[in-house]
Amino acid sequence: MFSMTGIVLASNFIMMFLFWELVGLSSYLLIGHWFNKASAADAANKAFLTNRIGDFGFMAGILILFGLNNGNVSFDSLAGSIANGSLSHAIEHQPWLITLAAIGIFLGAVGKSAQFPLHVWLPDAMEGPTPVSALIHAATMVAAGGTGGITALMAALIATQQNDIKKILAYSTLSQLGYMVMAVGLSAPNAGMFHLYTHAFFKALLFLGAGAVIHACHHEQDIWKMGGLKDKMPATFYTFAAGTAALMGVPMTSGFFSKENILVAACSHNFLLFLIGITTAFLTAFYMTRLVIVVFTGKSKSENAGHAHEVSLVMLLPLVLLAVPSLLSAYGFFAGPLQAMVPHAEHGKDGTVVMIASVAVLIAGLLGGVKLYRNAEKDPLNIPFLANKFYFDEIYAFIVKFAQDRVAWIVNAFEKMFVDSSTTRLPTAIASSLGGLFRRMQNGNLQSYTFVFGAGVIIAVYLAVFFSSKLG
């Protein structure tokens, strides 16, 4: 039996798992807020089911550590067990178990933060109200972390071909999460944490700004049905531009500092990840320039956009309040205890390389976006592979249809043909037949009863004589 101390320590990780699940529940309820709307209900279910895959791995990882460490699964207990050698002994004899536990716990983060390959629920999460999107992307979802360079690059590529203003920002969030976990994988967790902190401000600002635009355009979310909003919504435009500058990593903004730390770590430890990170930075500048130009410049592309006007103070005030930390959260008062993570120190040769590369790709992405999308009436780029999000939804639908559904059909057929027949229908048929036989004997006819009685006497006499002769 585990000691009382062990039970208390175990409860620490159990509570972590419970609150982890409450994050998923919150996402489910927020995404499905408009529950009478079929697409919102489907999106909530999709988020719930996708997260169950990650949460299963998370729970399995906890249980494996629970068994390896005699039920003590707090961080302090695990660290102590490694230090005194008790857990190291178990790992030495069964190294695959600790690897499996780590993968399981990591899978929990993959699902909760909608990272590759469990990222498919996030775009549909835009079915919720826009303030909900701001909350999920700025805080709740981001707290789980990300999976790295693949996610960063993949999401940025997809964002370049999305037309829904909220989905562009959603894929932007996935991309930035990739930066965060890249930092963790590069042994620079402070850099990842600092980017998480700065990202929360400007991503919340961008989503609320998108909500203001959607409201002004009478709930229109297609950027190609907007246009010309800069003069009609100047305050929204300038605050949105501030968030965009931070996201793109314009020098001296908060996003520049936090992203720079990650790229320096990549340049120092893994040049391939650095190339992925710098390419992602280029794509970020490109798709955000595309978004701003199509939505705010040029002429109105629809009647709703033509009648748009600045939002009320209730919607505008949060934008103004968020614009300040979006630009300045890397400095002094705003940075607070994270001040030590701010990359004001010289980074030497790697820092110089990163600085030059970052500014170069920022300018390239900005100029490319302006060149392609200034005064454009429709998207000059048409890349179905990116517009359809690498066809992940179709691939998963195919897997479900030809794996889960087919297996379910085979199991159902086997159950009906063999299991159901032998364990349910056969005993039922035997009982029914015997019941029918005995029921015929109880028909209320005196002659039938006399016949049965006589037959019984004859059989009894016969058996008595037969056994008597045998015994004699």
Coordinates of C-alpha atoms in Angstrom, one line a residue:
M1 CA 0.0 0.0 0.0
F2 CA 1.2 3.5 -0.7
S3 CA 1.9 5.8 2.2
M4 CA -0.2 8.8 3.0
T5 CA 2.6 11.0 1.7
G6 CA 2.6 9.1 -1.6
I7 CA -1.1 9.6 -1.9
V8 CA -0.7 13.4 -1.4
L9 CA 2.1 13.6 -3.9
A10 CA 0.2 11.5 -6.4
S11 CA -2.7 13.9 -6.0
N12 CA -0.5 16.8 -7.3
F13 CA -0.3 15.2 -10.7
I14 CA -3.9 14.0 -10.6
M15 CA -5.0 17.6 -9.9
M16 CA -2.9 18.7 -12.8
F17 CA -4.6 16.2 -15.1
L18 CA -8.1 17.3 -13.8
F19 CA -7.4 21.0 -14.5
W20 CA -5.9 20.0 -17.9
E21 CA -9.2 18.4 -18.7
L22 CA -11.0 21.5 -17.5
V23 CA -9.1 23.5 -20.1
G24 CA -10.5 21.1 -22.7
L25 CA -14.0 21.4 -21.3
S26 CA -13.7 25.2 -21.4
S27 CA -12.6 25.1 -25.1
Y28 CA -15.5 22.7 -25.9
L29 CA -18.1 25.0 -24.3
L30 CA -16.6 28.2 -25.8
I31 CA -16.3 26.8 -29.3
G32 CA -19.9 25.4 -29.1
H33 CA -21.3 28.6 -27.7
W34 CA -23.8 28.9 -30.6
F35 CA -25.0 25.4 -30.0
N36 CA -28.1 25.8 -32.2
K37 CA -25.7 26.3 -35.1
A38 CA -24.8 23.0 -36.7
S39 CA -21.2 24.0 -37.7
A40 CA -20.5 25.3 -34.2
A41 CA -21.7 22.1 -32.6
D42 CA -19.7 20.0 -35.0
A43 CA -16.6 22.2 -34.3
A44 CA -17.0 21.7 -30.6
N45 CA -17.3 17.9 -31.0
K46 CA -14.3 17.9 -33.3
A47 CA -12.2 19.7 -30.7
F48 CA -13.4 17.4 -28.0
L49 CA -12.6 14.2 -29.9
T50 CA -9.3 15.3 -31.1
N51 CA -8.2 16.3 -27.6
R52 CA -9.2 12.9 -26.3
I53 CA -6.4 11.4 -28.3
G54 CA -3.8 13.7 -26.7
D55 CA -5.4 13.4 -23.3
F56 CA -5.2 9.6 -23.5
G57 CA -1.5 9.8 -24.0
F58 CA -1.2 12.3 -21.2
M59 CA -3.0 10.0 -18.8
A60 CA -1.0 7.0 -19.9
G61 CA 2.2 8.9 -19.3
I62 CA 1.1 9.8 -15.8
L63 CA 0.2 6.2 -15.0
I64 CA 3.5 4.9 -16.2
L65 CA 5.4 7.3 -14.0
F66 CA 3.0 6.4 -11.2
G67 CA 4.1 2.8 -11.4
L68 CA 7.8 3.5 -11.9
N69 CA 8.0 5.8 -8.9
N70 CA 5.9 3.9 -6.4
G71 CA 2.9 6.2 -6.8
N72 CA 4.8 9.5 -6.3
V73 CA 4.4 11.6 -9.4
S74 CA 5.0 15.1 -8.3
F75 CA 7.9 16.9 -10.0
D76 CA 9.9 17.1 -6.7
S77 CA 9.4 13.4 -6.1
L78 CA 10.5 12.4 -9.6
A79 CA 13.5 14.7 -9.4
G80 CA 14.4 13.2 -6.0
S81 CA 14.0 9.6 -7.3
I82 CA 16.4 10.4 -10.1
A83 CA 18.9 12.0 -7.8
N84 CA 19.0 9.1 -5.3
G85 CA 19.1 6.5 -8.1
S86 CA 15.8 4.7 -7.4
L87 CA 14.1 5.7 -10.6
S88 CA 17.4 5.5 -12.5
H89 CA 17.5 1.8 -11.6
A90 CA 14.0 1.2 -13.1
I91 CA 14.9 3.2 -16.2
E92 CA 18.1 1.2 -16.6
H93 CA 16.1 -2.1 -16.8
Q94 CA 13.2 -0.8 -18.7
P95 CA 14.3 2.3 -20.6
W96 CA 11.4 2.1 -23.1
L97 CA 8.9 2.7 -20.3
I98 CA 10.3 6.2 -19.5
T99 CA 10.4 7.0 -23.2
L100 CA 6.8 5.9 -23.5
A101 CA 5.8 8.0 -20.5
A102 CA 7.6 11.1 -21.9
I103 CA 5.9 10.6 -25.3
G104 CA 2.5 10.2 -23.7
I105 CA 2.8 13.4 -21.6
F106 CA 4.1 15.3 -24.7
L107 CA 1.1 14.0 -26.7
G108 CA -1.2 15.7 -24.2
A109 CA 0.5 19.0 -25.1
V110 CA 0.2 18.2 -28.8
G111 CA -3.6 17.8 -28.5
K112 CA -4.4 20.6 -26.1
S113 CA -2.4 23.2 -28.1
A114 CA -3.6 21.9 -31.5
Q115 CA -0.2 21.0 -32.8
F116 CA 0.7 18.8 -35.8
P117 CA -0.8 16.2 -36.3
L118 CA -3.6 17.0 -33.9
H119 CA -4.0 20.6 -35.1
V120 CA -7.2 20.0 -37.2
W121 CA -9.6 21.2 -34.5
L122 CA -8.3 24.7 -34.2
P123 CA -9.5 26.3 -37.5
D124 CA -13.0 25.1 -36.8
A125 CA -12.8 26.6 -33.3
M126 CA -13.3 30.0 -35.0
E127 CA -17.1 29.1 -34.9
G128 CA -17.1 30.6 -31.4
P129 CA -17.6 34.3 -30.8
T130 CA -14.6 36.4 -31.6
P131 CA -13.8 37.3 -28.0
V132 CA -13.7 33.6 -27.3
S133 CA -11.1 33.2 -30.1
A134 CA -9.0 36.0 -28.5
L135 CA -9.2 34.2 -25.1
I136 CA -8.3 30.8 -26.5
H137 CA -5.4 32.0 -28.7
A138 CA -4.0 34.4 -26.2
A139 CA -4.1 32.4 -23.1
T140 CA -6.0 29.1 -22.7
M141 CA -4.7 27.2 -25.6
V142 CA -1.2 28.7 -25.7
A143 CA -0.5 27.6 -22.2
A144 CA 0.0 24.0 -23.4
G145 CA 2.9 24.9 -25.7
G146 CA 3.6 23.6 -29.2
T147 CA 5.5 20.9 -31.1
G148 CA 8.2 22.8 -33.1
G149 CA 9.5 23.8 -36.4
I150 CA 7.2 21.6 -38.5
T151 CA 4.1 23.2 -37.0
A152 CA 5.6 26.7 -37.3
L153 CA 6.3 26.3 -41.1
M154 CA 3.3 24.3 -42.0
A155 CA 0.8 26.7 -40.3
A156 CA 2.5 29.7 -41.8
L157 CA 2.2 28.2 -45.3
I158 CA -1.5 27.5 -44.8
A159 CA -2.1 31.0 -43.5
T160 CA -0.9 32.5 -46.8
Q161 CA -3.9 31.0 -48.6
Q162 CA -6.7 31.4 -46.1
N163 CA -9.5 34.0 -46.8
D164 CA -11.3 33.9 -43.4
I165 CA -9.8 36.7 -41.3
K166 CA -10.1 34.6 -38.1
K167 CA -8.6 31.5 -39.6
I168 CA -5.6 33.5 -40.9
L169 CA -5.0 34.5 -37.3
A170 CA -5.7 31.0 -36.0
Y171 CA -3.0 29.5 -38.2
S172 CA -0.7 32.4 -37.2
T173 CA -1.1 31.2 -33.6
L174 CA -0.1 27.6 -34.5
S175 CA 2.9 29.0 -36.2
Q176 CA 4.0 31.0 -33.2
L177 CA 3.4 28.0 -30.9
G178 CA 5.9 26.2 -33.1
Y179 CA 8.5 28.9 -32.2
M180 CA 7.8 28.3 -28.5
V181 CA 8.5 24.6 -28.6
M182 CA 11.5 25.1 -30.8
A183 CA 12.9 27.1 -28.0
V184 CA 12.3 24.3 -25.5
G185 CA 13.9 21.7 -27.8
L186 CA 16.9 24.0 -28.2
S187 CA 17.4 24.1 -24.4
A188 CA 16.2 27.7 -24.3
P189 CA 12.9 27.4 -22.4
N190 CA 13.1 31.0 -21.1
A191 CA 13.0 32.2 -24.7
G192 CA 9.9 30.2 -25.4
M193 CA 8.2 31.4 -22.2
F194 CA 9.0 35.0 -23.0
H195 CA 7.6 34.6 -26.5
L196 CA 4.4 33.1 -25.0
Y197 CA 4.2 36.1 -22.8
T198 CA 4.5 38.8 -25.5
H199 CA 2.4 36.8 -28.0
A200 CA -0.6 36.8 -25.6
F201 CA -0.9 40.6 -25.9
F202 CA -0.6 41.1 -29.6
K203 CA -2.6 38.0 -30.6
A204 CA -5.5 39.0 -28.3
L205 CA -5.3 42.5 -29.9
L206 CA -5.4 41.0 -33.4
F207 CA -8.4 38.8 -32.7
L208 CA -10.4 41.5 -31.0
G209 CA -9.5 43.8 -33.9
A210 CA -10.7 41.2 -36.3
G211 CA -13.9 41.0 -34.3
A212 CA -14.3 44.8 -34.7
V213 CA -13.9 44.5 -38.4
I214 CA -16.3 41.6 -38.7
H215 CA -18.9 43.5 -36.6
A216 CA -18.5 46.6 -38.8
C217 CA -18.9 44.6 -42.0
H218 CA -22.1 43.0 -40.7
H219 CA -20.5 39.6 -39.7
E220 CA -18.6 39.2 -42.9
Q221 CA -15.3 37.2 -42.4
D222 CA -14.1 36.9 -46.0
I223 CA -11.2 39.3 -46.4
W224 CA -12.0 39.6 -50.2
K225 CA -15.4 41.1 -49.3
M226 CA -13.8 43.9 -47.2
G227 CA -11.3 46.5 -48.3
G228 CA -11.0 50.3 -47.8
L229 CA -11.6 50.1 -44.0
K230 CA -8.6 52.3 -43.1
D231 CA -10.4 55.6 -43.5
K232 CA -13.7 54.2 -42.2
M233 CA -12.2 52.6 -39.0
P234 CA -8.9 54.6 -38.4
A235 CA -8.6 53.6 -34.7
T236 CA -9.2 50.0 -35.4
F237 CA -6.7 50.1 -38.2
Y238 CA -3.9 51.7 -36.2
T239 CA -4.3 49.3 -33.2
F240 CA -4.5 46.3 -35.6
A241 CA -1.4 47.6 -37.3
A242 CA 0.4 47.7 -33.9
G243 CA -0.5 44.1 -33.3
T244 CA 0.6 43.2 -36.8
A245 CA 4.0 44.9 -36.3
A246 CA 4.6 42.9 -33.1
L247 CA 3.6 39.6 -34.8
M248 CA 5.8 40.3 -37.8
G249 CA 8.7 41.1 -35.5
V250 CA 9.3 44.7 -36.5
P251 CA 12.5 45.8 -34.8
M252 CA 12.1 47.2 -31.2
T253 CA 8.6 45.8 -30.8
S254 CA 8.0 43.1 -28.2
G255 CA 7.5 40.4 -30.8
F256 CA 10.9 41.2 -32.3
F257 CA 12.7 40.7 -29.0
S258 CA 11.0 37.5 -28.0
K259 CA 11.3 35.9 -31.5
E260 CA 14.9 37.0 -31.8
N261 CA 15.9 35.0 -28.7
I262 CA 14.5 31.8 -30.2
L263 CA 16.2 32.4 -33.5
V264 CA 19.5 33.0 -31.8
A265 CA 19.2 29.7 -30.0
A266 CA 18.4 27.9 -33.2
C267 CA 21.3 29.5 -35.0
S268 CA 23.6 28.4 -32.2
H269 CA 22.4 24.8 -31.9
N270 CA 20.6 23.7 -35.0
F271 CA 21.0 25.5 -38.3
L272 CA 18.2 23.6 -40.0
L273 CA 15.7 24.8 -37.3
F274 CA 17.1 28.3 -37.8
L275 CA 16.3 28.1 -41.5
I276 CA 12.8 26.9 -40.7
G277 CA 12.4 29.7 -38.2
I278 CA 13.6 32.4 -40.5
T279 CA 11.5 31.1 -43.4
T280 CA 8.5 31.1 -41.1
A281 CA 9.3 34.7 -40.2
F282 CA 9.3 35.6 -43.9
L283 CA 5.9 33.9 -44.4
T284 CA 4.5 35.7 -41.3
A285 CA 5.4 39.1 -42.7
F286 CA 3.9 38.1 -46.1
Y287 CA 0.5 36.8 -44.9
M288 CA 0.0 39.6 -42.4
T289 CA 0.9 42.2 -45.0
R290 CA -1.6 40.4 -47.3
L291 CA -4.3 40.6 -44.5
V292 CA -3.8 44.3 -43.7
I293 CA -3.7 45.4 -47.3
V294 CA -6.7 43.4 -48.5
V295 CA -8.8 44.4 -45.5
F296 CA -7.9 48.0 -44.8
T297 CA -6.6 49.5 -48.1
G298 CA -7.9 49.9 -51.6
K299 CA -11.6 50.2 -52.3
S300 CA -14.6 48.5 -50.7
K301 CA -15.2 45.1 -52.2
S302 CA -18.7 44.7 -50.9
E303 CA -21.7 46.7 -49.9
N304 CA -21.2 45.8 -46.2
A305 CA -17.6 47.0 -46.3
G306 CA -18.8 50.2 -48.0
H307 CA -21.2 51.0 -45.2
A308 CA -18.7 50.1 -42.4
H309 CA -17.9 52.6 -39.7
E310 CA -15.8 52.8 -36.5
V311 CA -16.9 50.6 -33.7
S312 CA -18.2 51.9 -30.4
L313 CA -16.0 52.7 -27.4
V314 CA -16.9 49.5 -25.7
M315 CA -15.1 47.5 -28.5
L316 CA -12.5 50.1 -29.2
L317 CA -11.2 50.6 -25.6
P318 CA -9.8 47.0 -25.3
L319 CA -7.9 47.5 -28.6
V320 CA -6.2 50.6 -27.3
L321 CA -5.4 49.1 -24.0
L322 CA -3.8 46.0 -25.7
A323 CA -1.9 48.0 -28.3
V324 CA 0.4 49.4 -25.7
P325 CA 1.7 46.1 -24.2
S326 CA 1.7 44.6 -27.7
L327 CA 4.5 47.0 -28.6
L328 CA 6.1 47.5 -25.2
S329 CA 5.7 44.2 -23.2
A330 CA 9.4 43.5 -23.6
Y331 CA 10.4 46.6 -21.8
G332 CA 10.8 47.6 -18.1
F333 CA 7.5 47.7 -16.2
F334 CA 5.6 45.4 -18.7
A335 CA 8.3 42.7 -18.6
G336 CA 8.3 42.5 -14.9
P337 CA 9.8 39.2 -13.6
L338 CA 10.5 38.2 -17.2
Q339 CA 13.0 41.1 -17.6
A340 CA 15.9 38.6 -17.4
M341 CA 14.6 36.9 -20.6
V342 CA 14.6 40.1 -22.6
P343 CA 17.4 39.9 -25.2
H344 CA 19.0 43.3 -24.7
A345 CA 22.5 41.8 -24.3
E346 CA 24.8 41.3 -27.2
H347 CA 24.6 37.8 -28.8
G348 CA 27.9 37.9 -30.6
K349 CA 28.3 36.5 -34.1
D350 CA 25.1 34.5 -33.9
G351 CA 23.1 37.5 -32.8
T352 CA 24.4 39.6 -35.7
V353 CA 23.5 36.9 -38.2
V354 CA 20.0 36.6 -36.8
M355 CA 19.5 40.3 -36.7
I356 CA 20.5 40.7 -40.4
A357 CA 18.4 37.7 -41.5
S358 CA 15.4 38.8 -39.5
V359 CA 15.3 42.3 -40.9
A360 CA 16.0 40.9 -44.4
V361 CA 13.1 38.5 -44.4
L362 CA 10.8 41.0 -42.8
I363 CA 11.4 43.5 -45.6
A364 CA 11.2 40.7 -48.2
G365 CA 7.8 39.5 -46.8
L366 CA 6.5 43.1 -46.5
L367 CA 7.5 44.0 -50.1
G368 CA 6.2 40.8 -51.5
G369 CA 2.8 41.2 -49.8
V370 CA 2.6 44.8 -51.0
K371 CA 3.6 43.9 -54.6
L372 CA 1.1 41.1 -54.9
Y373 CA -1.9 42.4 -53.1
R374 CA -2.0 46.2 -53.5
N375 CA -5.2 47.0 -55.3
A376 CA -5.9 43.3 -55.9
E377 CA -9.6 42.4 -56.5
K378 CA -8.9 38.7 -56.0
D379 CA -6.0 36.6 -54.8
P380 CA -3.3 36.4 -57.4
L381 CA -2.0 33.2 -55.8
N382 CA -4.0 30.0 -56.1
I383 CA -2.4 27.1 -54.3
P384 CA -5.2 24.5 -53.5
F385 CA -2.8 22.4 -51.5
L386 CA -2.3 25.2 -49.0
A387 CA -5.9 26.6 -49.3
N388 CA -7.2 23.1 -48.3
K389 CA -4.7 22.9 -45.4
F390 CA -2.6 20.1 -46.8
Y391 CA -5.9 18.0 -47.0
F392 CA -5.5 16.9 -43.4
D393 CA -9.2 16.9 -42.8
E394 CA -9.8 14.8 -45.9
I395 CA -7.0 12.4 -44.8
Y396 CA -8.5 12.0 -41.4
A397 CA -12.0 11.5 -42.8
F398 CA -10.5 8.8 -45.1
I399 CA -8.8 7.1 -42.2
V400 CA -12.0 7.2 -40.1
K401 CA -14.1 5.9 -43.0
F402 CA -11.8 3.1 -44.2
A403 CA -10.3 2.1 -40.8
Q404 CA -12.6 2.8 -38.0
D405 CA -15.9 2.5 -39.9
R406 CA -14.8 -0.7 -41.7
V407 CA -13.5 -2.3 -38.6
A408 CA -16.7 -1.3 -36.8
W409 CA -18.7 -3.0 -39.7
I410 CA -16.7 -6.2 -39.4
V411 CA -17.0 -6.3 -35.6
N412 CA -20.7 -5.7 -35.9
A413 CA -21.1 -8.5 -38.4
F414 CA -19.1 -10.9 -36.3
E415 CA -21.1 -10.0 -33.3
K416 CA -24.4 -10.6 -35.0
M417 CA -23.3 -13.8 -36.8
F418 CA -21.4 -15.5 -33.9
V419 CA -21.5 -13.8 -30.6
D420 CA -25.1 -12.7 -30.6
S421 CA -26.2 -16.0 -32.0
S422 CA -24.4 -18.2 -29.6
T423 CA -24.7 -16.2 -26.4
T424 CA -28.1 -14.5 -26.8
R425 CA -30.2 -15.9 -29.5
L426 CA -29.5 -19.6 -29.1
P427 CA -30.3 -19.8 -25.4
T428 CA -33.3 -17.7 -26.0
A429 CA -34.5 -20.0 -28.8
I430 CA -34.0 -23.1 -26.6
A431 CA -35.9 -21.6 -23.6
S432 CA -38.7 -20.5 -26.0
S433 CA -38.9 -23.9 -27.5
L434 CA -39.0 -25.7 -24.2
G435 CA -41.5 -23.2 -22.9
G436 CA -43.7 -23.8 -25.9
L437 CA -43.5 -27.6 -25.4
F438 CA -44.5 -27.4 -21.7
R439 CA -47.1 -24.8 -22.5
R440 CA -48.9 -27.3 -24.8
M441 CA -49.1 -29.7 -21.9
Q442 CA -51.0 -27.1 -19.8
N443 CA -54.0 -26.7 -22.1
G444 CA -56.8 -27.4 -19.6
N445 CA -57.9 -30.6 -21.4
L446 CA -58.7 -33.4 -18.8
Q447 CA -58.1 -36.2 -21.4
S448 CA -54.6 -34.8 -22.2
Y449 CA -53.8 -34.7 -18.5
T450 CA -55.0 -38.4 -18.1
F451 CA -53.0 -39.4 -21.2
V452 CA -49.8 -37.9 -19.8
F453 CA -50.5 -39.4 -16.4
G454 CA -51.0 -42.8 -17.9
A455 CA -47.9 -42.5 -20.0
G456 CA -46.0 -41.5 -16.9
V457 CA -47.3 -44.6 -15.0
I458 CA -46.3 -46.9 -17.8
I459 CA -42.8 -45.4 -18.0
A460 CA -42.4 -45.7 -14.2
V461 CA -43.5 -49.4 -14.2
Y462 CA -41.2 -50.2 -17.1
L463 CA -38.2 -48.6 -15.4
A464 CA -39.0 -50.4 -12.2
V465 CA -39.2 -53.8 -13.9
F466 CA -36.1 -53.1 -16.0
F467 CA -33.9 -52.1 -13.1
S468 CA -35.3 -55.0 -11.0
S469 CA -34.2 -57.5 -13.6
K470 CA -30.8 -56.0 -13.9
L471 CA -30.3 -56.1 -10.1
G472 CA -31.6 -59.6 -9.9

